[in-house]
Coordinates of C-alpha atoms and ligand atoms in Angstrom, one line a residue:
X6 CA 54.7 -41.9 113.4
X7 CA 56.5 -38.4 113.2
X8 CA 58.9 -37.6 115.0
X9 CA 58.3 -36.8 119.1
X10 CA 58.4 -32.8 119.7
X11 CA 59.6 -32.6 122.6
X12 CA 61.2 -29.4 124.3
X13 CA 64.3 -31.2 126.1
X14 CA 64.7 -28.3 128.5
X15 CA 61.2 -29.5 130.1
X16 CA 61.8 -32.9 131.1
X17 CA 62.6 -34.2 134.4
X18 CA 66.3 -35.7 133.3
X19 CA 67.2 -32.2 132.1
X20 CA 66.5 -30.3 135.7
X21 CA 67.9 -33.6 137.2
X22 CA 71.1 -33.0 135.2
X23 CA 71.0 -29.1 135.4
X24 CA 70.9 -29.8 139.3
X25 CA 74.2 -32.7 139.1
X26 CA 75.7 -30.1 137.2
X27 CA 75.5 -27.3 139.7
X28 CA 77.1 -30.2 142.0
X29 CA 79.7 -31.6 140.3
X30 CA 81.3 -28.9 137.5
X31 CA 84.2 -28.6 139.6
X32 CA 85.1 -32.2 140.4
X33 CA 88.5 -32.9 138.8
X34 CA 88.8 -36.2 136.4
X35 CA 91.8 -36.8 138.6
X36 CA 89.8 -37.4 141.2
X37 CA 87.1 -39.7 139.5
X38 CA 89.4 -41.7 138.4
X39 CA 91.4 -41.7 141.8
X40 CA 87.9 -42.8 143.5
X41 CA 87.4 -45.7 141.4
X42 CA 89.7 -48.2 139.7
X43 CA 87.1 -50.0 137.7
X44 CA 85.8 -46.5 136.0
X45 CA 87.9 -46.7 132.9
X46 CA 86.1 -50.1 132.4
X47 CA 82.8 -48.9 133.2
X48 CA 83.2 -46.3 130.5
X49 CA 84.5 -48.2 127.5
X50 CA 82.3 -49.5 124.7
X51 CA 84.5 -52.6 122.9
X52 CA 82.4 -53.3 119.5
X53 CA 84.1 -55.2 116.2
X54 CA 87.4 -53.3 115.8
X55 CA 86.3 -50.2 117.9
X56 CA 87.2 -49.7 121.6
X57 CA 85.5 -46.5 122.9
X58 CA 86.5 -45.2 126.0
X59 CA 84.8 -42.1 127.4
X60 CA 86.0 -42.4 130.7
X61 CA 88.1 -39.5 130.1
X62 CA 84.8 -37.4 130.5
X63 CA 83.4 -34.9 133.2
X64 CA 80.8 -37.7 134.0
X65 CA 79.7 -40.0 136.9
X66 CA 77.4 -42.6 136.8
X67 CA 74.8 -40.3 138.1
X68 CA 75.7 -38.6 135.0
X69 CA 75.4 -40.9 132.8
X70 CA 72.2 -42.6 133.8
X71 CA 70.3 -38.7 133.7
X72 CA 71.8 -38.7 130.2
X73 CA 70.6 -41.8 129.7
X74 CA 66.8 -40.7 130.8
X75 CA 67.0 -37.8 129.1
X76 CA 67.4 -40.1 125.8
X77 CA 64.7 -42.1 126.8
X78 CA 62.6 -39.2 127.9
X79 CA 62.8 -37.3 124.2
X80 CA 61.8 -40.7 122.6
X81 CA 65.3 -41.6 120.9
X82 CA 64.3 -45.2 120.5
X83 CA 60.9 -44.1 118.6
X84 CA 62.7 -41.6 116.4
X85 CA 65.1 -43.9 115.2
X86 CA 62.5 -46.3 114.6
X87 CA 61.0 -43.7 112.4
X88 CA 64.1 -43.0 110.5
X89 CA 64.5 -46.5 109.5
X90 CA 61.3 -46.8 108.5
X91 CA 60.9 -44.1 105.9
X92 CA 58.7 -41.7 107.2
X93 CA 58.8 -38.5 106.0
X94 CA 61.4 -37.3 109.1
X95 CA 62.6 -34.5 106.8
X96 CA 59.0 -32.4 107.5
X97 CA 60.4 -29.2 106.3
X98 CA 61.4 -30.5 103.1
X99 CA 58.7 -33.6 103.0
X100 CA 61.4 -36.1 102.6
X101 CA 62.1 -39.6 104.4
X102 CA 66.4 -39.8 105.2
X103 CA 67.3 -43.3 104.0
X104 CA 70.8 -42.8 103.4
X105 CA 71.2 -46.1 105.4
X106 CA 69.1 -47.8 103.1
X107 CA 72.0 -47.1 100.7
X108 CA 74.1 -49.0 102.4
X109 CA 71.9 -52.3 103.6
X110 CA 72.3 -55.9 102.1
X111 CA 70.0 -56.2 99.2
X112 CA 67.5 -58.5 100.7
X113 CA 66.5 -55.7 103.3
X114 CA 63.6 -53.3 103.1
X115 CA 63.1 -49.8 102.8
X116 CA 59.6 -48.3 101.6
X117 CA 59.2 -44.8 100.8
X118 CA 55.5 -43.9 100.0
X119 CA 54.8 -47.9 99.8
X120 CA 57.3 -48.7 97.5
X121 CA 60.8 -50.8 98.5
X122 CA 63.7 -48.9 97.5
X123 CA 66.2 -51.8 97.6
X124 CA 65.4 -52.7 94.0
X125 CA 66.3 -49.7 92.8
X126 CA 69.5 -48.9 94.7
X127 CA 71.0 -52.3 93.5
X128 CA 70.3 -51.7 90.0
X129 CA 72.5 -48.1 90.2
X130 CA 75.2 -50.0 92.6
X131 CA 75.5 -52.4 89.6
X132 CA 75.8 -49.8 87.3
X133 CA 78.5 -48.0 89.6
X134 CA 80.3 -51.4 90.2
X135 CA 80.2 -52.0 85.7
X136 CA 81.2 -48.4 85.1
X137 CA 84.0 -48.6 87.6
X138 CA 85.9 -51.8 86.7
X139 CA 85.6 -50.7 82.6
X140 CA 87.5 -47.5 83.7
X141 CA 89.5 -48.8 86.6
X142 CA 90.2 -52.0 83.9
X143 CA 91.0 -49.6 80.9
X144 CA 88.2 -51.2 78.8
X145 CA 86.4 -47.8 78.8
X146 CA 88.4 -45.8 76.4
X147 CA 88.4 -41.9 75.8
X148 CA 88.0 -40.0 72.0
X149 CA 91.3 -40.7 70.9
X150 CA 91.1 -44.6 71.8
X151 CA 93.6 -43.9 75.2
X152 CA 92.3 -45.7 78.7
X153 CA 91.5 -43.1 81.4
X154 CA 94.6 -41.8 83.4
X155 CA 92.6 -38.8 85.5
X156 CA 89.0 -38.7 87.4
X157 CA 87.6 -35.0 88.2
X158 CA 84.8 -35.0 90.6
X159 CA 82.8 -31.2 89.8
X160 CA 80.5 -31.0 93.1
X161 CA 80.7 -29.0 95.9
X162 CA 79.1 -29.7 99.8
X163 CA 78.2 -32.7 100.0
X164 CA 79.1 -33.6 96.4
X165 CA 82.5 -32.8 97.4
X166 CA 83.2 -33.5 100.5
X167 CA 82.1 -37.0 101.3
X168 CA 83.7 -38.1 98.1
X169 CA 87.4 -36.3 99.1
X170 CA 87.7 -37.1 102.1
X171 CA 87.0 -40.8 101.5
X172 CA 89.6 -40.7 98.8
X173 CA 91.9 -39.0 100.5
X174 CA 91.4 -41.6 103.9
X175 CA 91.5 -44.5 101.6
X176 CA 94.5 -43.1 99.8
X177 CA 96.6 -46.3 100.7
X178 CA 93.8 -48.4 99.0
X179 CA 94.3 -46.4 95.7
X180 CA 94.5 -48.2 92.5
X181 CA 96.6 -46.4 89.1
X182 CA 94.1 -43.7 88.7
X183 CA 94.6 -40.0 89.6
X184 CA 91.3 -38.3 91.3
X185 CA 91.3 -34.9 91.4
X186 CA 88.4 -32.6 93.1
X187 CA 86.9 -28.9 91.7
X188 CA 84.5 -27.6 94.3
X189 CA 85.1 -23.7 94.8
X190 CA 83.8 -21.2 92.0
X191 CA 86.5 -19.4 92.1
X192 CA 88.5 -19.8 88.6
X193 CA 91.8 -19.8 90.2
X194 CA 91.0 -24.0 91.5
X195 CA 89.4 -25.4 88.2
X196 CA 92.6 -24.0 86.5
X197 CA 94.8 -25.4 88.6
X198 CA 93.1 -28.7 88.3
X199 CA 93.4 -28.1 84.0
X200 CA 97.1 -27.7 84.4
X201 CA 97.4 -31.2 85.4
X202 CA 94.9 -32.6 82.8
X203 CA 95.0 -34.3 79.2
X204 CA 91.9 -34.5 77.6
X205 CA 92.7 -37.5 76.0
X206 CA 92.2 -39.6 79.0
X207 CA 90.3 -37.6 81.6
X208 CA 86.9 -38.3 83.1
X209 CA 84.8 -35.6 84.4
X210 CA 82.2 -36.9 87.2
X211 CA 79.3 -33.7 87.4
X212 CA 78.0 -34.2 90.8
X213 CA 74.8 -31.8 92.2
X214 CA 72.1 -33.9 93.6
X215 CA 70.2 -30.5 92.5
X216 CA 72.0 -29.7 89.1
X217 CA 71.3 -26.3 89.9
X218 CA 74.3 -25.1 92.3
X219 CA 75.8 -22.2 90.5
X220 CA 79.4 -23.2 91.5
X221 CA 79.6 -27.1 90.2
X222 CA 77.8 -25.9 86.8
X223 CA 80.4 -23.5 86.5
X224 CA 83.0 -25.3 86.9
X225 CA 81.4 -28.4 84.2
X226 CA 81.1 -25.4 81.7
X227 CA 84.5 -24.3 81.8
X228 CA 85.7 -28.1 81.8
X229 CA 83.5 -28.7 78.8
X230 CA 84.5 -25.9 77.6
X231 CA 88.0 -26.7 77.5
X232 CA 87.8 -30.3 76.8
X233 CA 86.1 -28.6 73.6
X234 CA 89.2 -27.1 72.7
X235 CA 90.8 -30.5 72.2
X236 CA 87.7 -32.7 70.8
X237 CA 84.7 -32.4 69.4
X238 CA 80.8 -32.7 70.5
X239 CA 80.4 -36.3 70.2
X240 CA 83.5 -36.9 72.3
X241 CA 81.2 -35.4 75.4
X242 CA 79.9 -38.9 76.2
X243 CA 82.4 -40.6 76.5
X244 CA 84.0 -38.3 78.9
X245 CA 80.9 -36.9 81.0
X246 CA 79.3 -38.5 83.5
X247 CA 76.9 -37.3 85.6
X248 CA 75.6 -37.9 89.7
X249 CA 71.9 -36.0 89.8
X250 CA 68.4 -36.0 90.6
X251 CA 67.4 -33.7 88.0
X252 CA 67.6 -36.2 85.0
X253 CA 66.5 -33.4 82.3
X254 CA 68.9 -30.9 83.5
X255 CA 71.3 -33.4 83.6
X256 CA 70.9 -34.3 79.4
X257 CA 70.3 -30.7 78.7
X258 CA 74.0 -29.9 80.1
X259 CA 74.7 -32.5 77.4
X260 CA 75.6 -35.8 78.8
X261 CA 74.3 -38.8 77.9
X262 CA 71.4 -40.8 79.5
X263 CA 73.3 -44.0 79.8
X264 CA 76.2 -41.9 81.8
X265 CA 73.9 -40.7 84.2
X266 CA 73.7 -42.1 87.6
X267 CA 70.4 -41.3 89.5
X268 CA 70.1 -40.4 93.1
X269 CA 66.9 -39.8 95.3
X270 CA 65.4 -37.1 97.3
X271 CA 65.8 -39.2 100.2
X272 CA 69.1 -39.0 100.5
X273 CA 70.7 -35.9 102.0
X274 CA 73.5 -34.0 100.3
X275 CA 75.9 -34.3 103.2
X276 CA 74.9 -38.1 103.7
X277 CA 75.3 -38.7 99.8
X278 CA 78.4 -40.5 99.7
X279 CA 77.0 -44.1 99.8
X280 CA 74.8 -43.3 96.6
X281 CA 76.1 -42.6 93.3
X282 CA 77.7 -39.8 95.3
X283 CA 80.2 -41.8 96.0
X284 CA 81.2 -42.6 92.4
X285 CA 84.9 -41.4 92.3
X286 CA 85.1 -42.9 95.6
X287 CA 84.5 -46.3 94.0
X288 CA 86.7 -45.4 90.9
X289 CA 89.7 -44.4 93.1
X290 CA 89.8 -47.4 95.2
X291 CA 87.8 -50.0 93.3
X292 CA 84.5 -51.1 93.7
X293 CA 85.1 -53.9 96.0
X294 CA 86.7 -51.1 98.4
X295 CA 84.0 -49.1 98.1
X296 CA 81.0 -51.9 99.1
X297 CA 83.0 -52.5 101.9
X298 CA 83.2 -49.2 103.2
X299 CA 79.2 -49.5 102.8
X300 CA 79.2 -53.1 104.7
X301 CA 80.9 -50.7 107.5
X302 CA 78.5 -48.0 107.9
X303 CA 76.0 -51.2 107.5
X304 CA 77.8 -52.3 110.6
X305 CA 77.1 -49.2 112.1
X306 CA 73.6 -48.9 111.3
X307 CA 73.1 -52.2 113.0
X308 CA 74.4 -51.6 116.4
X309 CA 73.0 -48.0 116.2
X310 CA 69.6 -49.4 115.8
X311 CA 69.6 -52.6 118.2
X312 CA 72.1 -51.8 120.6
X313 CA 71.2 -50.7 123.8
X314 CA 71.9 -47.2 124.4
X315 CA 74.5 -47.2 127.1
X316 CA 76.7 -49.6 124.8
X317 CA 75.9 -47.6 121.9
X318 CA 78.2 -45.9 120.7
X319 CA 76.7 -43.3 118.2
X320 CA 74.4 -42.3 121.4
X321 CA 76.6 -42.7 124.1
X322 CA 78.6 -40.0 122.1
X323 CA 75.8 -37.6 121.3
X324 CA 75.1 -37.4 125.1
X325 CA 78.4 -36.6 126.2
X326 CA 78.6 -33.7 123.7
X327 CA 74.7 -32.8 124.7
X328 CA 76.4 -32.4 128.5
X329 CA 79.0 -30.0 127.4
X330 CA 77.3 -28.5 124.8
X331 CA 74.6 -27.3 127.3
X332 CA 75.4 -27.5 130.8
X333 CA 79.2 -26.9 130.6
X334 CA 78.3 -24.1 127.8
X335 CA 81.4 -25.6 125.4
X336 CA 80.6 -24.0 122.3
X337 CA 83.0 -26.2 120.0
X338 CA 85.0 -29.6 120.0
X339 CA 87.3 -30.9 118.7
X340 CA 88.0 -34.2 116.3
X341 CA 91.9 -35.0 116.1
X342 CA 92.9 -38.1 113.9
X343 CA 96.0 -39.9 114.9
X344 CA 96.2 -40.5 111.1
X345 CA 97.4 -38.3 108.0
X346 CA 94.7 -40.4 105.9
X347 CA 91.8 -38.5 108.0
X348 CA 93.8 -34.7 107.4
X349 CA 90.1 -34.4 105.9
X350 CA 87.9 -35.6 108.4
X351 CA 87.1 -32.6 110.4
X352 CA 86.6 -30.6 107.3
X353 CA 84.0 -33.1 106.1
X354 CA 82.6 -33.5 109.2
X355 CA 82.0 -29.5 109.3
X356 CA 79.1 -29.8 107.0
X357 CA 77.2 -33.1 108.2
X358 CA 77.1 -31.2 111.7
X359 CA 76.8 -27.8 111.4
X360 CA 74.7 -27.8 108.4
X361 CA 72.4 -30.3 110.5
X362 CA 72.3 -29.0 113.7
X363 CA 73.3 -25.0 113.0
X364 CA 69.2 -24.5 113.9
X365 CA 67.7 -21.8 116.2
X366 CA 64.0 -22.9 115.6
X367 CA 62.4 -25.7 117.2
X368 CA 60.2 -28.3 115.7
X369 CA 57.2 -26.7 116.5
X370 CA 58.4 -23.8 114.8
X371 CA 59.7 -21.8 118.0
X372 CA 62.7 -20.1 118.6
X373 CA 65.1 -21.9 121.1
X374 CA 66.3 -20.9 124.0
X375 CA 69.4 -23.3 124.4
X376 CA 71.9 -23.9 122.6
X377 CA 72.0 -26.5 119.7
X378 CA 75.2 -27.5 117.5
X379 CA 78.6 -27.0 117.7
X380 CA 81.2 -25.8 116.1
X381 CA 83.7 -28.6 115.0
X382 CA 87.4 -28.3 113.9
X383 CA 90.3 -30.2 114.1
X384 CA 93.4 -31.7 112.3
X385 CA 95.7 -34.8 112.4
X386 CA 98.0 -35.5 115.4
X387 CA 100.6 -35.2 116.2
X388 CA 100.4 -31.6 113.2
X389 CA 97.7 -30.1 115.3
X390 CA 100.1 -30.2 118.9
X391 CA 102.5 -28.4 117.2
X392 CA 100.0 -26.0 116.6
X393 CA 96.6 -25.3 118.2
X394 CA 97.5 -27.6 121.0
X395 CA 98.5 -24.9 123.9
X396 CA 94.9 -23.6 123.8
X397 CA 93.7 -27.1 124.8
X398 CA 95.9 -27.5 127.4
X399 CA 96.1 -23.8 128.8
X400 CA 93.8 -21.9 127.3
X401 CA 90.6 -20.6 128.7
X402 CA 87.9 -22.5 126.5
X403 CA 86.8 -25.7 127.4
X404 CA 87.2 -28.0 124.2
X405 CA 85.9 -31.6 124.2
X406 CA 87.6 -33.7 122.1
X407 CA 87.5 -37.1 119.9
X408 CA 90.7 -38.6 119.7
X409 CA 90.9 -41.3 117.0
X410 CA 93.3 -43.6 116.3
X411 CA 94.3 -46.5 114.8
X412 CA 96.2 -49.8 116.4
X413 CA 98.1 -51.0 112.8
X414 CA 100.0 -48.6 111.0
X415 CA 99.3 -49.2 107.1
X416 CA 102.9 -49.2 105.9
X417 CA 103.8 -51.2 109.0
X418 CA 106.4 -49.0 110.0
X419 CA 106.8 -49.7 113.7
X420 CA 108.9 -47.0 115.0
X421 CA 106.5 -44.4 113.5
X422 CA 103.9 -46.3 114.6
X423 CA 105.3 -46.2 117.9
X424 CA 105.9 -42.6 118.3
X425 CA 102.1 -41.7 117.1
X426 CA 100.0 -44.0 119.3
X427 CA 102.4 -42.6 121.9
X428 CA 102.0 -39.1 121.4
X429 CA 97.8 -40.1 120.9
X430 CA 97.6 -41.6 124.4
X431 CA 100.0 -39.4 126.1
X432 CA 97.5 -36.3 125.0
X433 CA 94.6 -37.6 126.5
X434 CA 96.4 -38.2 129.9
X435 CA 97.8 -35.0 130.0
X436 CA 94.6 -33.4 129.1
X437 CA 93.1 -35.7 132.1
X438 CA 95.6 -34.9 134.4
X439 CA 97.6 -31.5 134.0
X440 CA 100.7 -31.1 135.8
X441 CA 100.1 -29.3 139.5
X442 CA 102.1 -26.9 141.0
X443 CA 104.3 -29.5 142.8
X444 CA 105.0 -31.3 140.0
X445 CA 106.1 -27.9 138.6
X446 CA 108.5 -27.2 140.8
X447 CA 109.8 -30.5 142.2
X448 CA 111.1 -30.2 138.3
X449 CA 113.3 -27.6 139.6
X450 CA 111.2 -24.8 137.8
X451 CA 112.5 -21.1 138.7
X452 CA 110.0 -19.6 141.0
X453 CA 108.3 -16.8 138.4
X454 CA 107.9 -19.2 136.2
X455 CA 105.7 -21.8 138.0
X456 CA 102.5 -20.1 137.2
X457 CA 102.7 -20.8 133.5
X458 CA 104.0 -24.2 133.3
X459 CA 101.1 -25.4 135.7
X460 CA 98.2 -27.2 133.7
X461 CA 94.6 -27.7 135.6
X462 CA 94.0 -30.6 133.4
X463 CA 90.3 -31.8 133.4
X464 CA 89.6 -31.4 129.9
X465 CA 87.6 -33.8 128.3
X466 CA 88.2 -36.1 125.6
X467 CA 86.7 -39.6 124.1
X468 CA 89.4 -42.4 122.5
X469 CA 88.5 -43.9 119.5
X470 CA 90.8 -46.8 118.9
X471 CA 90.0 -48.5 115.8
X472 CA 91.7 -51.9 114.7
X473 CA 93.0 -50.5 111.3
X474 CA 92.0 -47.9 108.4
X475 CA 90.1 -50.2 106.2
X476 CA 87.6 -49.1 103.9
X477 CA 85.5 -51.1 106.6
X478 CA 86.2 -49.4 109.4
X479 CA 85.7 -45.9 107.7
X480 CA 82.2 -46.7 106.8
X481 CA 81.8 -47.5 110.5
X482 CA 83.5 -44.2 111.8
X483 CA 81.8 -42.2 109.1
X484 CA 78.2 -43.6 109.9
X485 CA 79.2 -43.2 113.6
X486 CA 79.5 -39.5 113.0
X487 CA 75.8 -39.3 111.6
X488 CA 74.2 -41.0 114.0
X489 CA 75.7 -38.9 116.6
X490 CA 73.8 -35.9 114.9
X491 CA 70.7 -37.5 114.0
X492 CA 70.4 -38.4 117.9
X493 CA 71.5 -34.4 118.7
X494 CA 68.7 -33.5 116.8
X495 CA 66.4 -35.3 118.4
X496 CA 67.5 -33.7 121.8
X497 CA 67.6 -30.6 120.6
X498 CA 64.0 -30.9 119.0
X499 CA 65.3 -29.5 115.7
X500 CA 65.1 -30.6 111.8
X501 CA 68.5 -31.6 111.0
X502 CA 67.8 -32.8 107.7
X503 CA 67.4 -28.9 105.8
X504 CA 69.8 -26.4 105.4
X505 CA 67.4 -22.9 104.9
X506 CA 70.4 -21.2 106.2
X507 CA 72.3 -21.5 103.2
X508 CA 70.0 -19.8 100.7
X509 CA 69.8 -16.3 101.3
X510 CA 73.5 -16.0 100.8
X511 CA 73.2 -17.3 97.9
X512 CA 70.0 -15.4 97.0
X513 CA 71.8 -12.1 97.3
X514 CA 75.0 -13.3 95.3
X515 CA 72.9 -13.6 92.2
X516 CA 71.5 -10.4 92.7
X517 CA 74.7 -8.7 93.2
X518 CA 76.1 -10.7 90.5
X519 CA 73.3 -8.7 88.2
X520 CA 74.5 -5.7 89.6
X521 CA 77.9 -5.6 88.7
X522 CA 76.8 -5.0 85.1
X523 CA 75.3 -1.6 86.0
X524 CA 76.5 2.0 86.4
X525 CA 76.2 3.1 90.0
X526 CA 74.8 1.2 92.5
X527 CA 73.0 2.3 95.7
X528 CA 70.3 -0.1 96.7
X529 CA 71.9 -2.2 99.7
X530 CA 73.3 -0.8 103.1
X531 CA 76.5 1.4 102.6
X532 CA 78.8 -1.1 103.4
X533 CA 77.9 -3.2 101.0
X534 CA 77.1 -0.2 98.1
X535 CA 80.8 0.7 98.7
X536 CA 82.4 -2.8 98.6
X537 CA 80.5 -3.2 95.2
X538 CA 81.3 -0.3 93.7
X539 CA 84.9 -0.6 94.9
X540 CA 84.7 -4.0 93.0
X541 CA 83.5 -2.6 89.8
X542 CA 86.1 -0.1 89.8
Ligands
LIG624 O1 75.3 -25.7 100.5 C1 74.0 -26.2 100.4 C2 73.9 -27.5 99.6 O2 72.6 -27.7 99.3 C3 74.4 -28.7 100.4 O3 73.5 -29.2 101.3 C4 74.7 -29.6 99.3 O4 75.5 -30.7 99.7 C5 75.4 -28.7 98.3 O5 74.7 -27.5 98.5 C6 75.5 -29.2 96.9 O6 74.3 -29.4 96.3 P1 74.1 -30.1 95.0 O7 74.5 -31.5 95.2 O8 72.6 -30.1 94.7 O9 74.9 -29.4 93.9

């Protein structure tokens, strides 16, 4: 079945809630709560270690229940069935999106064209688990007979991303090994990387799904290039490994056919890091820490698929950010871990939604006429109060935002641990409930001054208190995440599996690239013809 087309804006739950809205955009949180003591209750999802609450919200119940049709009305439950199920969801690109198949026990089953994937994945998870503990172990040796010291993941996107940010949230989970991460193509990162290297006992991973992206085969040469300096041909194989589709271009780069670990077209870039992707992930924390992460995002998957939709969280999610996003007009949100493990998270999160959901056609092909996905930023707490915090509170914007925490501390330092969850739920209430003009002066505040220390409050936010950071509980908040834009999508009656948008910049740099060999040049606007030409010199 493919997926429902359905323009959102024409069903009866989206006048129902354009009409609420009209009604109720002024009512003050302070209020809802005031009216009802059982609300924060009402709005809490408790599943395994997570405990959701999205009371914090501009919603009611009538709210909630129109979101609730509208999910129903744009045929969620169908869609997801068809995810699961391996249609060919991706139309643009013709490709089913099983990146939860990835991550399901081994006895489950996945088809694409007829054919059960499970089979397949295990035999490269094996692989991944062999490789990792004969490096992780120090059985794998380099040229000069010396165990690996130093992992360098070449990718970019998705190929980068997923990968650091996992290692970096997982940090405390690390074993001996030292991963380090080239992505940009500009020279100045892979040389900074190179100071820290020895040859002797460094790995290079080559990640590109594609093996064609300009910026992670630049980067392999110049490694190779410089490993060469130190070692000879042969010595390639034992130090290059490889993450790609593209098996020939793969072996033409040079590495060997046992060090490459395959990956499908069915698995997204920007979903990757469950697949071979995830390689230095698995290297950096062991393999047993990375199938648990998977079991997590497993988790996930499960209550995403079964759960009913006003306990699920994933959806319940997705709605509340469909409500700002296009009846309150919020144009971005936040994500805030109460964590320094997740200073990463938003930035990977950047590309799985706006690379998704950055679409202005619909799936018939139309332009759209409302808005789809938002822009998403964010850093740790408590950092991010001490510095983009004051627009929250006082600014003009309105800026939803996930709070995420964390009951356990890692190191089990209490008194830190104190302080943070302190400062996590104290943000929420004040972004709930402001401080009026009484309360401003019953503080003794000097007349003038009243105006600017007053805060209207009201501004949304949804708590996500997890147990612990576990590898478990990542997979769970990671898989969380795409589920959230898979079900956006599906409102917003757009493709979120391409990314079109991303080519013609790149089509244009390898023009200009061209062009910076010749004399003059004068065959783009002026703008750029000066900028080029200033470049060349
Ligand atoms: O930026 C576009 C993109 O195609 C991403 O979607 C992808 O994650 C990234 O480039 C890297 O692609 P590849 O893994 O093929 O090198």
């Amino acid at each position: 079945m493919p997926l429902p087309n359905i323009n959102p804006t024409t069903t009866n739950s989206w006048k129902k809630l354009q009409e609420h809205y009209n009604k109720i955009n002024n009512s003050h949180m302070k209020d809802l709560f005031a009216q009802d003591s059982e609300r924060a209750n009402k709005f809490t999802i408790k599943w395994d270690d997570f405990y959701v609450d999205f009371s914090k919200n501009r919603i009611t119940e009538e709210t909630f229940k129109y979101l609730l049709e509208l999910a129903s009305e744009v045929k969620l439950k169908e869609a997801i069935e068809s995810q699961f199920s391996g249609e060919k969801i991706n139309k643009t690109e013709g490709r089913a999106v099983l990146h939860t198949a990835l991550r399901a026990p081994k006895d489950a089953e996945f088809y694409v064209d007829g054919v059960n994937v499970m089979p397949e994945i295990y035999q490269v998870k094996q692989k991944i688990e062999t490789f990792t503990n004969e490096v992780v172990n120090g059985e794998r040796k380099g040229f000069t007979g010396k165990s690996f010291t130093d992992i360098v993941n070449i990718g970019i996107g998705g190929s980068d991303l997923g990968p650091a940010m996992v290692v970096e949230s997982l940090q405390y989970y690390k074993n001996h090994l030292t991963t380090h991460f080239v992505s940009n193509v500009d020279g100045d990162h892979v040389n900074e990387v190179i100071k820290k290297l020895n040859p002797e006992t460094t790995l290079f991973v080559v990640v590109s799904k594609t093996f064609t992206t300009q910026e992670t085969l630049s980067n392999a040469n110049t490694l190779k290039k410089w490993f060469l300096k130190s070692a000879t041909e042969d010595a390639i194989a034992k130090h290059f490994v490889a993450v790609s589709t593209n098996i020939e271009s793969v072996k033409n780069f040079g590495i060997d056919k046992n060090n490459i670990f395959p990956m499908w077209d069915w698995v997204g870039g920007r979903f990757s890091l469950w697949s071979a992707v995830g390689l230095s992930i698995s290297l950096a924390v062991g393999y047993t820490n990375f199938d648990s992460l998977l079991k997590g995002a497993n988790k996930m998957d499960e209550h995403f698929k079964t759960e009913d939709f006003k306990t699920n969280i994933p959806v319940v999610l997705a709605l509340i950010s469909v409500w700002y996003n296009n009846f309150f007009k919020a144009e971005s949100e936040a994500v805030i871990g109460y964590s320094q493990y997740l200073n990463q998270f938003a930035t990977y999160l950047q590309q799985g939604i706006m690379e998704s959901n950055g679409k202005s056609v619909d799936r018939n092909g139309n332009p759209i006429d409302y808005e789809t996905g938002t822009l998403i930023w964010g850093e740790p707490g408590t950092n991010s109060q001490h510095a983009f915090f004051q627009l929250i509170h006082q600014g003009t914007k309105l800026i939803p935002a996930d709070f995420i925490g964390f009951v356990k501390s890692l190191h089990g330092n209490q008194d830190h641990q104190d302080k943070l969850t302190s400062n996590f739920l104290a943000q929420t209430e004040a972004l709930l409930n402001g401080k009026t003009e009484v309360e401003v002066i019953a503080e003794g505040t000097e007349k003038s001054i009243i105006p600017f220390k007053v805060f209207k409050g009201n501004k949304p936010t949804n708590t996500i208190f997890i147990n612990k950071l576990t590898p478990e509980s990542l997979g769970k908040l990671i898989a969380m995440y795409e589920h959230k834009i898979f079900v956006q999508g599906i409102i917003w009656n757009i493709f979120s599996y391409d990314q079109f948008g991303v080519e013609l910049g790149k089509q244009l740099a390898s023009k200009i690239l061209q062009e910076f060999n010749s004399t003059s040049v004068n065959n783009h606007d002026s703008s750029t013809n000066n900028l080029l030409n200033y470049y060349k010199g």
